[in-house]
PDB file of N, CA and C in Angstrom:
ATOM      1  N   ASN A  14     -22.732 -14.852 243.906  1.00 86.00           N
ATOM      2  CA  ASN A  14     -21.997 -15.830 244.617  1.00 86.00           C
ATOM      3  C   ASN A  14     -22.160 -15.724 246.092  1.00 86.00           C
ATOM      4  N   LEU A  15     -22.303 -14.509 246.557  1.00 93.00           N
ATOM      5  CA  LEU A  15     -22.519 -14.318 247.987  1.00 93.00           C
ATOM      6  C   LEU A  15     -23.902 -14.861 248.453  1.00 93.00           C
ATOM      7  N   LEU A  16     -24.864 -14.756 247.585  1.00 93.00           N
ATOM      8  CA  LEU A  16     -26.156 -15.321 247.907  1.00 93.00           C
ATOM      9  C   LEU A  16     -26.105 -16.846 248.019  1.00 93.00           C
ATOM     10  N   LEU A  17     -25.414 -17.481 247.086  1.00 88.00           N
ATOM     11  CA  LEU A  17     -25.270 -18.954 247.153  1.00 88.00           C
ATOM     12  C   LEU A  17     -24.492 -19.371 248.346  1.00 88.00           C
ATOM     13  N   LEU A  18     -23.419 -18.634 248.667  1.00 89.00           N
ATOM     14  CA  LEU A  18     -22.631 -18.974 249.887  1.00 89.00           C
ATOM     15  C   LEU A  18     -23.521 -18.904 251.149  1.00 89.00           C
ATOM     16  N   THR A  19     -24.288 -17.793 251.220  1.00 94.00           N
ATOM     17  CA  THR A  19     -25.154 -17.643 252.382  1.00 94.00           C
ATOM     18  C   THR A  19     -26.185 -18.769 252.453  1.00 94.00           C
ATOM     19  N   ARG A  20     -26.785 -19.167 251.315  1.00 91.00           N
ATOM     20  CA  ARG A  20     -27.737 -20.262 251.283  1.00 91.00           C
ATOM     21  C   ARG A  20     -27.086 -21.515 251.820  1.00 91.00           C
ATOM     22  N   ASP A  21     -25.930 -21.868 251.260  1.00 88.00           N
ATOM     23  CA  ASP A  21     -25.270 -23.080 251.698  1.00 88.00           C
ATOM     24  C   ASP A  21     -24.884 -23.057 253.145  1.00 88.00           C
ATOM     25  N   LEU A  22     -24.407 -21.919 253.655  1.00 91.00           N
ATOM     26  CA  LEU A  22     -24.047 -21.818 255.071  1.00 91.00           C
ATOM     27  C   LEU A  22     -25.266 -22.000 255.973  1.00 91.00           C
ATOM     28  N   LEU A  23     -26.435 -21.472 255.537  1.00 94.00           N
ATOM     29  CA  LEU A  23     -27.649 -21.668 256.321  1.00 94.00           C
ATOM     30  C   LEU A  23     -28.039 -23.192 256.327  1.00 94.00           C
ATOM     31  N   TYR A  24     -27.823 -23.857 255.300  1.00 92.00           N
ATOM     32  CA  TYR A  24     -28.082 -25.303 255.283  1.00 92.00           C
ATOM     33  C   TYR A  24     -27.156 -25.986 256.285  1.00 92.00           C
ATOM     34  N   MET A  25     -25.880 -25.588 256.308  1.00 91.00           N
ATOM     35  CA  MET A  25     -24.912 -26.194 257.266  1.00 91.00           C
ATOM     36  C   MET A  25     -25.269 -25.886 258.678  1.00 91.00           C
ATOM     37  N   ILE A  26     -25.713 -24.659 258.990  1.00 94.00           N
ATOM     38  CA  ILE A  26     -26.199 -24.303 260.292  1.00 94.00           C
ATOM     39  C   ILE A  26     -27.374 -25.138 260.718  1.00 94.00           C
ATOM     40  N   GLU A  27     -28.326 -25.322 259.792  1.00 94.00           N
ATOM     41  CA  GLU A  27     -29.524 -26.124 260.041  1.00 94.00           C
ATOM     42  C   GLU A  27     -29.139 -27.572 260.309  1.00 94.00           C
ATOM     43  N   LEU A  28     -28.167 -28.125 259.584  1.00 92.00           N
ATOM     44  CA  LEU A  28     -27.700 -29.458 259.788  1.00 92.00           C
ATOM     45  C   LEU A  28     -26.985 -29.634 261.112  1.00 92.00           C
ATOM     46  N   THR A  29     -26.106 -28.731 261.486  1.00 94.00           N
ATOM     47  CA  THR A  29     -25.405 -28.861 262.773  1.00 94.00           C
ATOM     48  C   THR A  29     -26.373 -28.688 263.965  1.00 94.00           C
ATOM     49  N   SER A  30     -27.437 -27.821 263.782  1.00 95.00           N
ATOM     50  CA  SER A  30     -28.432 -27.654 264.756  1.00 95.00           C
ATOM     51  C   SER A  30     -29.242 -28.985 264.917  1.00 95.00           C
ATOM     52  N   ALA A  31     -29.634 -29.615 263.791  1.00 94.00           N
ATOM     53  CA  ALA A  31     -30.424 -30.819 263.838  1.00 94.00           C
ATOM     54  C   ALA A  31     -29.607 -31.948 264.475  1.00 94.00           C
ATOM     55  N   ILE A  32     -28.333 -31.992 264.162  1.00 93.00           N
ATOM     56  CA  ILE A  32     -27.542 -33.058 264.712  1.00 93.00           C
ATOM     57  C   ILE A  32     -27.317 -32.889 266.204  1.00 93.00           C
ATOM     58  N   SER A  33     -27.108 -31.655 266.652  1.00 95.00           N
ATOM     59  CA  SER A  33     -26.898 -31.413 268.119  1.00 95.00           C
ATOM     60  C   SER A  33     -28.163 -31.636 268.888  1.00 95.00           C
ATOM     61  N   GLU A  34     -29.333 -31.432 268.249  1.00 94.00           N
ATOM     62  CA  GLU A  34     -30.565 -31.698 268.996  1.00 94.00           C
ATOM     63  C   GLU A  34     -31.020 -33.123 268.840  1.00 94.00           C
ATOM     64  N   GLY A  35     -30.278 -33.891 268.000  1.00 92.00           N
ATOM     65  CA  GLY A  35     -30.661 -35.326 267.829  1.00 92.00           C
ATOM     66  C   GLY A  35     -31.944 -35.533 266.992  1.00 92.00           C
ATOM     67  N   ASP A  36     -32.253 -34.622 266.186  1.00 91.00           N
ATOM     68  CA  ASP A  36     -33.480 -34.739 265.310  1.00 91.00           C
ATOM     69  C   ASP A  36     -33.157 -35.298 263.957  1.00 91.00           C
ATOM     70  N   PHE A  37     -33.205 -36.635 263.912  1.00 88.00           N
ATOM     71  CA  PHE A  37     -32.747 -37.295 262.686  1.00 88.00           C
ATOM     72  C   PHE A  37     -33.707 -37.030 261.463  1.00 88.00           C
ATOM     73  N   GLY A  38     -34.946 -36.721 261.783  1.00 89.00           N
ATOM     74  CA  GLY A  38     -35.957 -36.392 260.750  1.00 89.00           C
ATOM     75  C   GLY A  38     -35.483 -35.156 259.980  1.00 89.00           C
ATOM     76  N   ARG A  39     -35.054 -34.087 260.639  1.00 92.00           N
ATOM     77  CA  ARG A  39     -34.557 -32.944 259.987  1.00 92.00           C
ATOM     78  C   ARG A  39     -33.299 -33.236 259.166  1.00 92.00           C
ATOM     79  N   VAL A  40     -32.413 -34.083 259.736  1.00 91.00           N
ATOM     80  CA  VAL A  40     -31.168 -34.476 259.048  1.00 91.00           C
ATOM     81  C   VAL A  40     -31.527 -35.170 257.734  1.00 91.00           C
ATOM     82  N   GLU A  41     -32.515 -36.146 257.794  1.00 90.00           N
ATOM     83  CA  GLU A  41     -32.900 -36.840 256.674  1.00 90.00           C
ATOM     84  C   GLU A  41     -33.527 -35.963 255.590  1.00 90.00           C
ATOM     85  N   ASP A  42     -34.232 -34.914 255.997  1.00 92.00           N
ATOM     86  CA  ASP A  42     -34.834 -33.929 255.047  1.00 92.00           C
ATOM     87  C   ASP A  42     -33.745 -33.133 254.361  1.00 92.00           C
ATOM     88  N   LEU A  43     -32.652 -32.843 255.013  1.00 93.00           N
ATOM     89  CA  LEU A  43     -31.571 -32.045 254.486  1.00 93.00           C
ATOM     90  C   LEU A  43     -30.622 -32.874 253.556  1.00 93.00           C
ATOM     91  N   LEU A  44     -30.636 -34.146 253.674  1.00 93.00           N
ATOM     92  CA  LEU A  44     -29.661 -34.997 252.908  1.00 93.00           C
ATOM     93  C   LEU A  44     -29.746 -34.788 251.402  1.00 93.00           C
ATOM     94  N   PRO A  45     -30.884 -34.808 250.804  1.00 93.00           N
ATOM     95  CA  PRO A  45     -30.951 -34.578 249.276  1.00 93.00           C
ATOM     96  C   PRO A  45     -30.389 -33.222 248.914  1.00 93.00           C
ATOM     97  N   THR A  46     -30.648 -32.189 249.659  1.00 92.00           N
ATOM     98  CA  THR A  46     -30.174 -30.842 249.372  1.00 92.00           C
ATOM     99  C   THR A  46     -28.640 -30.825 249.516  1.00 92.00           C
ATOM    100  N   LEU A  47     -28.128 -31.501 250.576  1.00 92.00           N
ATOM    101  CA  LEU A  47     -26.650 -31.584 250.720  1.00 92.00           C
ATOM    102  C   LEU A  47     -26.054 -32.284 249.573  1.00 92.00           C
ATOM    103  N   ALA A  48     -26.692 -33.370 249.057  1.00 94.00           N
ATOM    104  CA  ALA A  48     -26.122 -34.132 247.935  1.00 94.00           C
ATOM    105  C   ALA A  48     -26.015 -33.229 246.697  1.00 94.00           C
ATOM    106  N   LYS A  49     -27.044 -32.406 246.496  1.00 92.00           N
ATOM    107  CA  LYS A  49     -27.046 -31.458 245.353  1.00 92.00           C
ATOM    108  C   LYS A  49     -25.856 -30.450 245.547  1.00 92.00           C
ATOM    109  N   ILE A  50     -25.695 -29.978 246.771  1.00 90.00           N
ATOM    110  CA  ILE A  50     -24.578 -29.014 247.006  1.00 90.00           C
ATOM    111  C   ILE A  50     -23.258 -29.621 246.719  1.00 90.00           C
ATOM    112  N   PHE A  51     -23.036 -30.860 247.236  1.00 91.00           N
ATOM    113  CA  PHE A  51     -21.778 -31.523 246.983  1.00 91.00           C
ATOM    114  C   PHE A  51     -21.539 -31.731 245.538  1.00 91.00           C
ATOM    115  N   ARG A  52     -22.575 -32.228 244.835  1.00 93.00           N
ATOM    116  CA  ARG A  52     -22.451 -32.511 243.397  1.00 93.00           C
ATOM    117  C   ARG A  52     -22.118 -31.183 242.666  1.00 93.00           C
ATOM    118  N   GLY A  53     -22.752 -30.144 242.979  1.00 90.00           N
ATOM    119  CA  GLY A  53     -22.475 -28.839 242.328  1.00 90.00           C
ATOM    120  C   GLY A  53     -21.035 -28.314 242.588  1.00 90.00           C
ATOM    121  N   ALA A  54     -20.565 -28.695 243.788  1.00 88.00           N
ATOM    122  CA  ALA A  54     -19.203 -28.205 244.167  1.00 88.00           C
ATOM    123  C   ALA A  54     -18.142 -29.154 243.648  1.00 88.00           C
ATOM    124  N   GLY A  55     -18.522 -30.193 243.003  1.00 91.00           N
ATOM    125  CA  GLY A  55     -17.547 -31.146 242.409  1.00 91.00           C
ATOM    126  C   GLY A  55     -17.109 -32.279 243.412  1.00 91.00           C
ATOM    127  N   SER A  56     -17.730 -32.375 244.535  1.00 89.00           N
ATOM    128  CA  SER A  56     -17.426 -33.399 245.464  1.00 89.00           C
ATOM    129  C   SER A  56     -18.308 -34.580 245.224  1.00 89.00           C
ATOM    130  N   ASN A  57     -17.978 -35.255 244.125  1.00 91.00           N
ATOM    131  CA  ASN A  57     -18.867 -36.378 243.687  1.00 91.00           C
ATOM    132  C   ASN A  57     -18.873 -37.557 244.685  1.00 91.00           C
ATOM    133  N   ASN A  58     -17.783 -37.831 245.290  1.00 94.00           N
ATOM    134  CA  ASN A  58     -17.772 -38.978 246.276  1.00 94.00           C
ATOM    135  C   ASN A  58     -18.694 -38.682 247.444  1.00 94.00           C
ATOM    136  N   TYR A  59     -18.740 -37.526 247.964  1.00 93.00           N
ATOM    137  CA  TYR A  59     -19.724 -37.173 249.075  1.00 93.00           C
ATOM    138  C   TYR A  59     -21.127 -37.280 248.615  1.00 93.00           C
ATOM    139  N   CYS A  60     -21.401 -36.815 247.439  1.00 95.00           N
ATOM    140  CA  CYS A  60     -22.732 -36.923 246.825  1.00 95.00           C
ATOM    141  C   CYS A  60     -23.194 -38.389 246.665  1.00 95.00           C
ATOM    142  N   ILE A  61     -22.293 -39.215 246.137  1.00 96.00           N
ATOM    143  CA  ILE A  61     -22.657 -40.634 245.955  1.00 96.00           C
ATOM    144  C   ILE A  61     -22.871 -41.320 247.319  1.00 96.00           C
ATOM    145  N   GLU A  62     -22.085 -40.975 248.283  1.00 95.00           N
ATOM    146  CA  GLU A  62     -22.263 -41.573 249.649  1.00 95.00           C
ATOM    147  C   GLU A  62     -23.572 -41.206 250.222  1.00 95.00           C
ATOM    148  N   ILE A  63     -23.977 -39.946 250.106  1.00 94.00           N
ATOM    149  CA  ILE A  63     -25.232 -39.491 250.635  1.00 94.00           C
ATOM    150  C   ILE A  63     -26.387 -40.181 249.873  1.00 94.00           C
ATOM    151  N   LEU A  64     -26.264 -40.301 248.650  1.00 95.00           N
ATOM    152  CA  LEU A  64     -27.345 -40.978 247.833  1.00 95.00           C
ATOM    153  C   LEU A  64     -27.449 -42.471 248.101  1.00 95.00           C
ATOM    154  N   HIS A  65     -26.319 -43.091 248.359  1.00 96.00           N
ATOM    155  CA  HIS A  65     -26.245 -44.453 248.748  1.00 96.00           C
ATOM    156  C   HIS A  65     -26.953 -44.666 250.120  1.00 96.00           C
ATOM    157  N   PHE A  66     -26.645 -43.771 251.070  1.00 92.00           N
ATOM    158  CA  PHE A  66     -27.258 -43.807 252.389  1.00 92.00           C
ATOM    159  C   PHE A  66     -28.734 -43.613 252.310  1.00 92.00           C
ATOM    160  N   LEU A  67     -29.206 -42.633 251.512  1.00 92.00           N
ATOM    161  CA  LEU A  67     -30.660 -42.440 251.400  1.00 92.00           C
ATOM    162  C   LEU A  67     -31.325 -43.599 250.734  1.00 92.00           C
ATOM    163  N   ALA A  68     -30.712 -44.264 249.753  1.00 92.00           N
ATOM    164  CA  ALA A  68     -31.317 -45.425 249.171  1.00 92.00           C
ATOM    165  C   ALA A  68     -31.422 -46.568 250.202  1.00 92.00           C
ATOM    166  N   ASN A  69     -30.483 -46.721 251.031  1.00 91.00           N
ATOM    167  CA  ASN A  69     -30.507 -47.724 252.049  1.00 91.00           C
ATOM    168  C   ASN A  69     -31.642 -47.424 253.057  1.00 91.00           C
ATOM    169  N   LEU A  70     -31.727 -46.189 253.428  1.00 86.00           N
ATOM    170  CA  LEU A  70     -32.799 -45.776 254.413  1.00 86.00           C
ATOM    171  C   LEU A  70     -34.199 -46.057 253.811  1.00 86.00           C
ATOM    172  N   LYS A  71     -34.403 -45.702 252.578  1.00 86.00           N
ATOM    173  CA  LYS A  71     -35.743 -45.764 251.991  1.00 86.00           C
ATOM    174  C   LYS A  71     -36.113 -47.084 251.418  1.00 86.00           C
ATOM    175  N   TYR A  72     -35.176 -47.782 250.867  1.00 86.00           N
ATOM    176  CA  TYR A  72     -35.560 -48.986 250.088  1.00 86.00           C
ATOM    177  C   TYR A  72     -35.015 -50.293 250.594  1.00 86.00           C
ATOM    178  N   ILE A  73     -33.840 -50.317 251.219  1.00 86.00           N
ATOM    179  CA  ILE A  73     -33.184 -51.542 251.498  1.00 86.00           C
ATOM    180  C   ILE A  73     -33.385 -51.962 253.002  1.00 86.00           C
ATOM    181  N   TRP A  74     -33.096 -50.996 253.929  1.00 84.00           N
ATOM    182  CA  TRP A  74     -33.175 -51.356 255.326  1.00 84.00           C
ATOM    183  C   TRP A  74     -34.668 -51.376 255.702  1.00 84.00           C
ATOM    184  N   THR A  75     -35.021 -52.363 256.549  1.00 77.00           N
ATOM    185  CA  THR A  75     -36.394 -52.383 256.976  1.00 77.00           C
ATOM    186  C   THR A  75     -36.592 -51.312 258.107  1.00 77.00           C
ATOM    187  N   PRO A  76     -37.843 -50.833 258.344  1.00 75.00           N
ATOM    188  CA  PRO A  76     -38.067 -49.826 259.307  1.00 75.00           C
ATOM    189  C   PRO A  76     -37.627 -50.235 260.710  1.00 75.00           C
ATOM    190  N   LYS A  77     -37.717 -51.554 260.971  1.00 76.00           N
ATOM    191  CA  LYS A  77     -37.265 -51.984 262.343  1.00 76.00           C
ATOM    192  C   LYS A  77     -35.724 -51.792 262.452  1.00 76.00           C
ATOM    193  N   PHE A  78     -34.986 -52.075 261.374  1.00 73.00           N
ATOM    194  CA  PHE A  78     -33.577 -51.883 261.404  1.00 73.00           C
ATOM    195  C   PHE A  78     -33.142 -50.402 261.388  1.00 73.00           C
ATOM    196  N   ALA A  79     -33.803 -49.580 260.580  1.00 56.00           N
ATOM    197  CA  ALA A  79     -33.431 -48.204 260.498  1.00 56.00           C
ATOM    198  C   ALA A  79     -34.029 -47.474 261.662  1.00 56.00           C
TER     199      ALA A  79
END
């Protein structure tokens, strides 16, 4: 359990670092992993929102809009 906690905390550190630097590419790369973490933790609503956002980014919104 300690190993999983450490892994998840490293993901969160990476996410906060990417957000503070304004690197949305890194944030976008971390979103699928975060969705898996939320789903595994039982936070289904957060997982669904992340997946909905990713679907909008990749399939619905045009590159000019996104």
